[in-house]
mmCIF file of C-alpha atoms in Angstrom:
data_model
loop_
_atom_site.group_PDB
_atom_site.id
_atom_site.type_symbol
_atom_site.label_atom_id
_atom_site.label_comp_id
_atom_site.label_asym_id
_atom_site.label_seq_id
_atom_site.Cartn_x
_atom_site.Cartn_y
_atom_site.Cartn_z
ATOM 1 C CA UNK A 1 107.908 84.780 100.026
ATOM 2 C CA UNK A 2 107.012 88.285 98.838
ATOM 3 C CA UNK A 3 108.128 91.405 100.713
ATOM 4 C CA UNK A 4 104.811 92.020 102.457
ATOM 5 C CA UNK A 5 104.729 88.480 103.844
ATOM 6 C CA UNK A 6 108.382 88.808 104.887
ATOM 7 C CA UNK A 7 107.680 92.045 106.787
ATOM 8 C CA UNK A 8 104.896 90.326 108.692
ATOM 9 C CA UNK A 9 107.123 87.327 109.403
ATOM 10 C CA UNK A 10 110.019 89.520 110.563
ATOM 11 C CA UNK A 11 107.853 91.234 113.146
ATOM 12 C CA UNK A 12 106.486 87.907 114.364
ATOM 13 C CA UNK A 13 109.989 86.419 114.657
ATOM 14 C CA UNK A 14 111.221 89.361 116.723
ATOM 15 C CA UNK A 15 108.091 89.349 118.857
ATOM 16 C CA UNK A 16 108.472 85.659 119.619
ATOM 17 C CA UNK A 17 112.003 86.050 121.036
ATOM 18 C CA UNK A 18 111.693 89.563 122.583
ATOM 19 C CA UNK A 19 113.637 90.958 124.331
ATOM 20 C CA UNK A 20 116.415 88.793 122.903
ATOM 21 C CA UNK A 21 117.946 90.071 119.632
ATOM 22 C CA UNK A 22 118.209 88.479 116.214
ATOM 23 C CA UNK A 23 121.115 89.469 113.975
ATOM 24 C CA UNK A 24 120.566 90.608 110.410
ATOM 25 C CA UNK A 25 122.670 87.652 109.238
ATOM 26 C CA UNK A 26 120.538 85.177 111.201
ATOM 27 C CA UNK A 27 117.347 86.683 109.795
ATOM 28 C CA UNK A 28 118.779 86.760 106.279
ATOM 29 C CA UNK A 29 119.522 83.034 106.445
ATOM 30 C CA UNK A 30 116.077 82.255 107.812
ATOM 31 C CA UNK A 31 114.265 84.206 105.108
ATOM 32 C CA UNK A 32 116.754 83.337 102.343
ATOM 33 C CA UNK A 33 117.582 86.914 101.377
ATOM 34 C CA UNK A 34 120.640 89.126 101.780
ATOM 35 C CA UNK A 35 121.516 90.917 105.020
ATOM 36 C CA UNK A 36 121.126 94.211 103.158
ATOM 37 C CA UNK A 37 117.548 93.286 102.248
ATOM 38 C CA UNK A 38 116.786 92.456 105.879
ATOM 39 C CA UNK A 39 118.239 95.777 107.022
ATOM 40 C CA UNK A 40 116.079 97.643 104.482
ATOM 41 C CA UNK A 41 113.002 95.741 105.656
ATOM 42 C CA UNK A 42 113.717 96.487 109.312
ATOM 43 C CA UNK A 43 114.304 100.156 108.512
ATOM 44 C CA UNK A 44 110.923 100.292 106.737
ATOM 45 C CA UNK A 45 109.232 98.733 109.763
ATOM 46 C CA UNK A 46 110.919 101.203 112.108
ATOM 47 C CA UNK A 47 109.782 104.163 109.999
ATOM 48 C CA UNK A 48 106.213 102.812 110.021
ATOM 49 C CA UNK A 49 106.184 102.897 113.826
ATOM 50 C CA UNK A 50 106.991 99.304 114.804
ATOM 51 C CA UNK A 51 109.122 99.532 118.009
ATOM 52 C CA UNK A 52 112.248 97.789 116.700
ATOM 53 C CA UNK A 53 115.654 98.850 117.999
ATOM 54 C CA UNK A 54 119.224 97.733 117.356
ATOM 55 C CA UNK A 55 121.423 96.295 120.102
ATOM 56 C CA UNK A 56 125.127 96.856 119.338
ATOM 57 C CA UNK A 57 127.966 94.398 119.919
ATOM 58 C CA UNK A 58 129.114 91.003 118.728
ATOM 59 C CA UNK A 59 126.078 89.261 120.202
ATOM 60 C CA UNK A 60 123.689 92.092 119.377
ATOM 61 C CA UNK A 61 121.081 92.427 116.699
ATOM 62 C CA UNK A 62 117.543 93.680 116.287
ATOM 63 C CA UNK A 63 114.937 93.537 119.060
ATOM 64 C CA UNK A 64 111.270 94.268 119.370
ATOM 65 C CA UNK A 65 111.118 96.469 122.466
ATOM 66 C CA UNK A 66 109.247 94.435 125.129
ATOM 67 C CA UNK A 67 108.259 97.630 126.955
ATOM 68 C CA UNK A 68 106.144 98.596 123.950
ATOM 69 C CA UNK A 69 104.952 95.131 122.946
ATOM 70 C CA UNK A 70 101.425 94.005 123.743
ATOM 71 C CA UNK A 71 100.363 90.450 124.339
ATOM 72 C CA UNK A 72 99.041 88.716 121.207
ATOM 73 C CA UNK A 73 95.654 90.113 120.211
ATOM 74 C CA UNK A 74 92.673 87.808 120.370
ATOM 75 C CA UNK A 75 91.512 88.449 116.815
ATOM 76 C CA UNK A 76 89.858 85.562 115.049
ATOM 77 C CA UNK A 77 91.118 84.927 111.525
ATOM 78 C CA UNK A 78 87.979 86.571 110.117
ATOM 79 C CA UNK A 79 88.452 89.632 112.346
ATOM 80 C CA UNK A 80 92.129 89.984 111.447
ATOM 81 C CA UNK A 81 91.275 89.633 107.755
ATOM 82 C CA UNK A 82 88.605 92.336 108.056
ATOM 83 C CA UNK A 83 91.105 94.701 109.707
ATOM 84 C CA UNK A 84 93.684 94.005 107.003
ATOM 85 C CA UNK A 85 91.175 94.610 104.199
ATOM 86 C CA UNK A 86 89.828 97.767 105.834
ATOM 87 C CA UNK A 87 93.267 99.299 106.249
ATOM 88 C CA UNK A 88 94.204 98.255 102.719
ATOM 89 C CA UNK A 89 91.274 100.212 101.271
ATOM 90 C CA UNK A 90 92.806 103.410 102.660
ATOM 91 C CA UNK A 91 95.874 103.251 100.424
ATOM 92 C CA UNK A 92 94.518 106.062 98.196
ATOM 93 C CA UNK A 93 93.144 108.104 101.083
ATOM 94 C CA UNK A 94 94.715 110.980 103.029
ATOM 95 C CA UNK A 95 95.108 108.465 105.874
ATOM 96 C CA UNK A 96 97.277 106.012 103.918
ATOM 97 C CA UNK A 97 100.470 106.452 105.985
ATOM 98 C CA UNK A 98 98.642 106.078 109.292
ATOM 99 C CA UNK A 99 96.783 103.036 107.931
ATOM 100 C CA UNK A 100 99.997 101.259 106.946
ATOM 101 C CA UNK A 101 101.604 102.109 110.285
ATOM 102 C CA UNK A 102 98.539 100.748 112.085
ATOM 103 C CA UNK A 103 98.672 97.573 109.997
ATOM 104 C CA UNK A 104 102.294 96.923 110.969
ATOM 105 C CA UNK A 105 101.426 97.433 114.646
ATOM 106 C CA UNK A 106 98.495 95.026 114.444
ATOM 107 C CA UNK A 107 100.768 92.475 112.809
ATOM 108 C CA UNK A 108 103.312 92.921 115.603
ATOM 109 C CA UNK A 109 100.842 91.839 118.282
ATOM 110 C CA UNK A 110 98.795 89.224 116.438
ATOM 111 C CA UNK A 111 99.111 85.539 117.231
ATOM 112 C CA UNK A 112 101.530 83.897 114.799
ATOM 113 C CA UNK A 113 99.300 81.016 113.685
ATOM 114 C CA UNK A 114 96.317 83.271 113.038
ATOM 115 C CA UNK A 115 98.541 85.805 111.313
ATOM 116 C CA UNK A 116 99.896 83.188 108.915
ATOM 117 C CA UNK A 117 96.408 82.005 108.001
ATOM 118 C CA UNK A 118 95.164 85.578 107.644
ATOM 119 C CA UNK A 119 98.083 86.529 105.361
ATOM 120 C CA UNK A 120 97.356 83.532 103.123
ATOM 121 C CA UNK A 121 93.694 84.484 102.806
ATOM 122 C CA UNK A 122 94.555 88.153 102.229
ATOM 123 C CA UNK A 123 96.773 87.149 99.308
ATOM 124 C CA UNK A 124 93.589 85.977 97.549
ATOM 125 C CA UNK A 125 91.861 89.360 97.869
ATOM 126 C CA UNK A 126 92.542 92.210 95.445
ATOM 127 C CA UNK A 127 91.208 95.752 95.164
ATOM 128 C CA UNK A 128 90.359 97.025 91.689
ATOM 129 C CA UNK A 129 91.330 100.630 91.075
ATOM 130 C CA UNK A 130 92.045 103.004 88.240
ATOM 131 C CA UNK A 131 95.445 103.616 86.669
ATOM 132 C CA UNK A 132 95.537 107.270 87.684
ATOM 133 C CA UNK A 133 97.005 108.245 91.015
ATOM 134 C CA UNK A 134 94.400 109.139 93.628
ATOM 135 C CA UNK A 135 96.843 110.082 96.350
ATOM 136 C CA UNK A 136 96.093 113.313 98.195
ATOM 137 C CA UNK A 137 98.616 115.441 100.086
ATOM 138 C CA UNK A 138 99.304 114.153 103.604
ATOM 139 C CA UNK A 139 98.538 117.616 104.981
ATOM 140 C CA UNK A 140 94.820 116.953 104.434
ATOM 141 C CA UNK A 141 94.654 114.288 107.143
ATOM 142 C CA UNK A 142 96.723 116.423 109.509
ATOM 143 C CA UNK A 143 94.441 119.429 108.972
ATOM 144 C CA UNK A 144 91.299 117.495 109.912
ATOM 145 C CA UNK A 145 92.934 116.437 113.191
ATOM 146 C CA UNK A 146 94.357 119.855 114.043
ATOM 147 C CA UNK A 147 91.480 121.934 112.661
ATOM 148 C CA UNK A 148 93.898 124.324 110.962
ATOM 149 C CA UNK A 149 93.078 126.289 107.827
ATOM 150 C CA UNK A 150 94.740 125.057 104.639
ATOM 151 C CA UNK A 151 96.002 126.989 101.658
ATOM 152 C CA UNK A 152 95.433 124.686 98.682
ATOM 153 C CA UNK A 153 95.959 124.746 94.940
ATOM 154 C CA UNK A 154 93.016 122.988 93.291
ATOM 155 C CA UNK A 155 92.638 121.871 89.671
ATOM 156 C CA UNK A 156 88.992 121.805 88.569
ATOM 157 C CA UNK A 157 87.467 119.501 85.947
ATOM 158 C CA UNK A 158 88.410 121.993 83.221
ATOM 159 C CA UNK A 159 92.070 121.980 84.243
ATOM 160 C CA UNK A 160 91.949 125.478 85.760
ATOM 161 C CA UNK A 161 94.028 125.964 88.912
ATOM 162 C CA UNK A 162 92.923 128.219 91.757
ATOM 163 C CA UNK A 163 94.473 129.006 95.129
ATOM 164 C CA UNK A 164 92.047 128.865 98.038
ATOM 165 C CA UNK A 165 91.987 129.064 101.815
ATOM 166 C CA UNK A 166 89.743 126.332 103.193
ATOM 167 C CA UNK A 167 88.567 125.170 106.616
ATOM 168 C CA UNK A 168 88.648 121.333 106.653
ATOM 169 C CA UNK A 169 85.395 119.838 107.965
ATOM 170 C CA UNK A 170 85.487 116.177 106.942
ATOM 171 C CA UNK A 171 85.958 113.638 104.156
ATOM 172 C CA UNK A 172 83.760 111.597 101.855
ATOM 173 C CA UNK A 173 85.147 108.463 100.224
ATOM 174 C CA UNK A 174 83.721 107.071 96.987
ATOM 175 C CA UNK A 175 85.492 104.074 95.484
ATOM 176 C CA UNK A 176 89.163 104.997 95.281
ATOM 177 C CA UNK A 177 88.385 108.745 95.325
ATOM 178 C CA UNK A 178 88.453 110.811 98.504
ATOM 179 C CA UNK A 179 86.890 114.256 98.780
ATOM 180 C CA UNK A 180 87.868 116.924 101.276
ATOM 181 C CA UNK A 181 84.731 118.605 102.588
ATOM 182 C CA UNK A 182 85.673 122.136 103.563
ATOM 183 C CA UNK A 183 84.406 125.671 103.939
ATOM 184 C CA UNK A 184 85.886 127.551 100.985
ATOM 185 C CA UNK A 185 86.682 131.143 101.882
ATOM 186 C CA UNK A 186 86.983 132.056 98.201
ATOM 187 C CA UNK A 187 83.380 130.957 97.482
ATOM 188 C CA UNK A 188 82.123 131.564 101.041
ATOM 189 C CA UNK A 189 80.343 128.212 101.030
ATOM 190 C CA UNK A 190 80.734 124.497 101.609
ATOM 191 C CA UNK A 191 82.702 122.702 98.879
ATOM 192 C CA UNK A 192 83.973 119.194 98.081
ATOM 193 C CA UNK A 193 87.538 118.965 96.706
ATOM 194 C CA UNK A 194 88.678 115.709 95.119
ATOM 195 C CA UNK A 195 91.944 114.688 96.735
ATOM 196 C CA UNK A 196 93.949 113.931 93.601
ATOM 197 C CA UNK A 197 93.074 117.393 92.217
ATOM 198 C CA UNK A 198 94.667 119.108 95.211
ATOM 199 C CA UNK A 199 98.230 119.601 94.009
ATOM 200 C CA UNK A 200 99.488 121.630 96.957
ATOM 201 C CA UNK A 201 98.379 122.012 100.549
ATOM 202 C CA UNK A 202 99.974 123.830 103.454
ATOM 203 C CA UNK A 203 98.762 124.805 106.886
ATOM 204 C CA UNK A 204 98.275 128.489 107.634
ATOM 205 C CA UNK A 205 98.489 127.856 111.366
ATOM 206 C CA UNK A 206 95.057 129.409 111.969
ATOM 207 C CA UNK A 207 92.581 127.341 113.996
ATOM 208 C CA UNK A 208 89.051 128.785 113.652
ATOM 209 C CA UNK A 209 86.021 127.370 115.524
ATOM 210 C CA UNK A 210 85.154 124.032 113.959
ATOM 211 C CA UNK A 211 82.050 124.314 111.794
ATOM 212 C CA UNK A 212 79.311 121.681 112.196
ATOM 213 C CA UNK A 213 79.067 119.179 109.352
ATOM 214 C CA UNK A 214 75.538 118.002 108.633
ATOM 215 C CA UNK A 215 74.791 115.285 106.101
ATOM 216 C CA UNK A 216 71.934 117.295 104.597
ATOM 217 C CA UNK A 217 74.329 120.135 103.809
ATOM 218 C CA UNK A 218 76.434 117.920 101.537
ATOM 219 C CA UNK A 219 73.772 117.711 98.833
ATOM 220 C CA UNK A 220 74.453 114.067 97.920
ATOM 221 C CA UNK A 221 71.940 113.062 95.244
ATOM 222 C CA UNK A 222 73.310 109.617 94.359
ATOM 223 C CA UNK A 223 74.149 106.818 96.763
ATOM 224 C CA UNK A 224 74.049 106.780 100.543
ATOM 225 C CA UNK A 225 76.464 108.250 103.041
ATOM 226 C CA UNK A 226 77.633 105.961 105.817
ATOM 227 C CA UNK A 227 79.483 107.039 108.932
ATOM 228 C CA UNK A 228 82.480 105.039 110.097
ATOM 229 C CA UNK A 229 83.170 103.940 113.630
ATOM 230 C CA UNK A 230 80.968 102.581 116.432
ATOM 231 C CA UNK A 231 77.266 103.193 115.963
ATOM 232 C CA UNK A 232 77.599 103.928 112.256
ATOM 233 C CA UNK A 233 74.464 105.113 110.501
ATOM 234 C CA UNK A 234 73.361 105.394 106.897
ATOM 235 C CA UNK A 235 71.590 108.351 105.377
#
C-alpha cells in the first residue's frame, strides 16, 4: 500500500470507530508499517485539516472528532473519482494547499466501499506535466480572497526581474500553468503574470475597490475561456 492509499485508509479506519480511539501501535500493525510512520501520517492529516485529535492515557490513541465528522457522503464512484481528479489537477495552482486539504476532508466522510473502489480507479489515472516547477506563491490565492494589493517580483520571458504593485482580479489556468490576472500599477493596465515567474509576493494590506473582470478585456486569441462553478459558460 502506498502512502496516499494509507492516508485514505487511516481516515476511514478512524471514522468507522469514532469516537473510540485507535493507538498508533494498533494502526501500525494493521497497515504493516512502523508506529513512527503512522504518527507522521496522522500529523500530515492533522495539518491538512482533518479533525484528528490524540487522547492521552494507557487506553488512549487517535480519534476522529465525532463533533466535526459528517455522515458518509452519497457520492457515486464516478462522482468521487471526478472530485479526486479535479482536486488533483490543482497541484500546480495557487490553490494547491486548499485542494489537498479539501481532498482529505472528502475522504474522511466518504463511504468506505466506494472510497476503496475510487482509490483503485484513481491509481490508473495520471496527469502529464512538465519537469519545471509551476508552483506559485501561496499568497496569490490569499490575495484573491482578501482583495489585498500584492507587491510581487516578476521574471519576464527575457529573465528580467521587476518589482510591481498589483491588484489581483482573477486567474486563468492553461495546462499546468496558472496566470494571475491583475491590474498592474507599474503599467497602469491589466496584465497576466505566469505563476511560476512570480518569485516573491507579499500583501501590502491595502484593499482597494475590486475591479470588474470582463472576459473581453483579457484579449485571449487562442482557445476558449471557461468559467468554473455552477452555471459555467464558455466564451
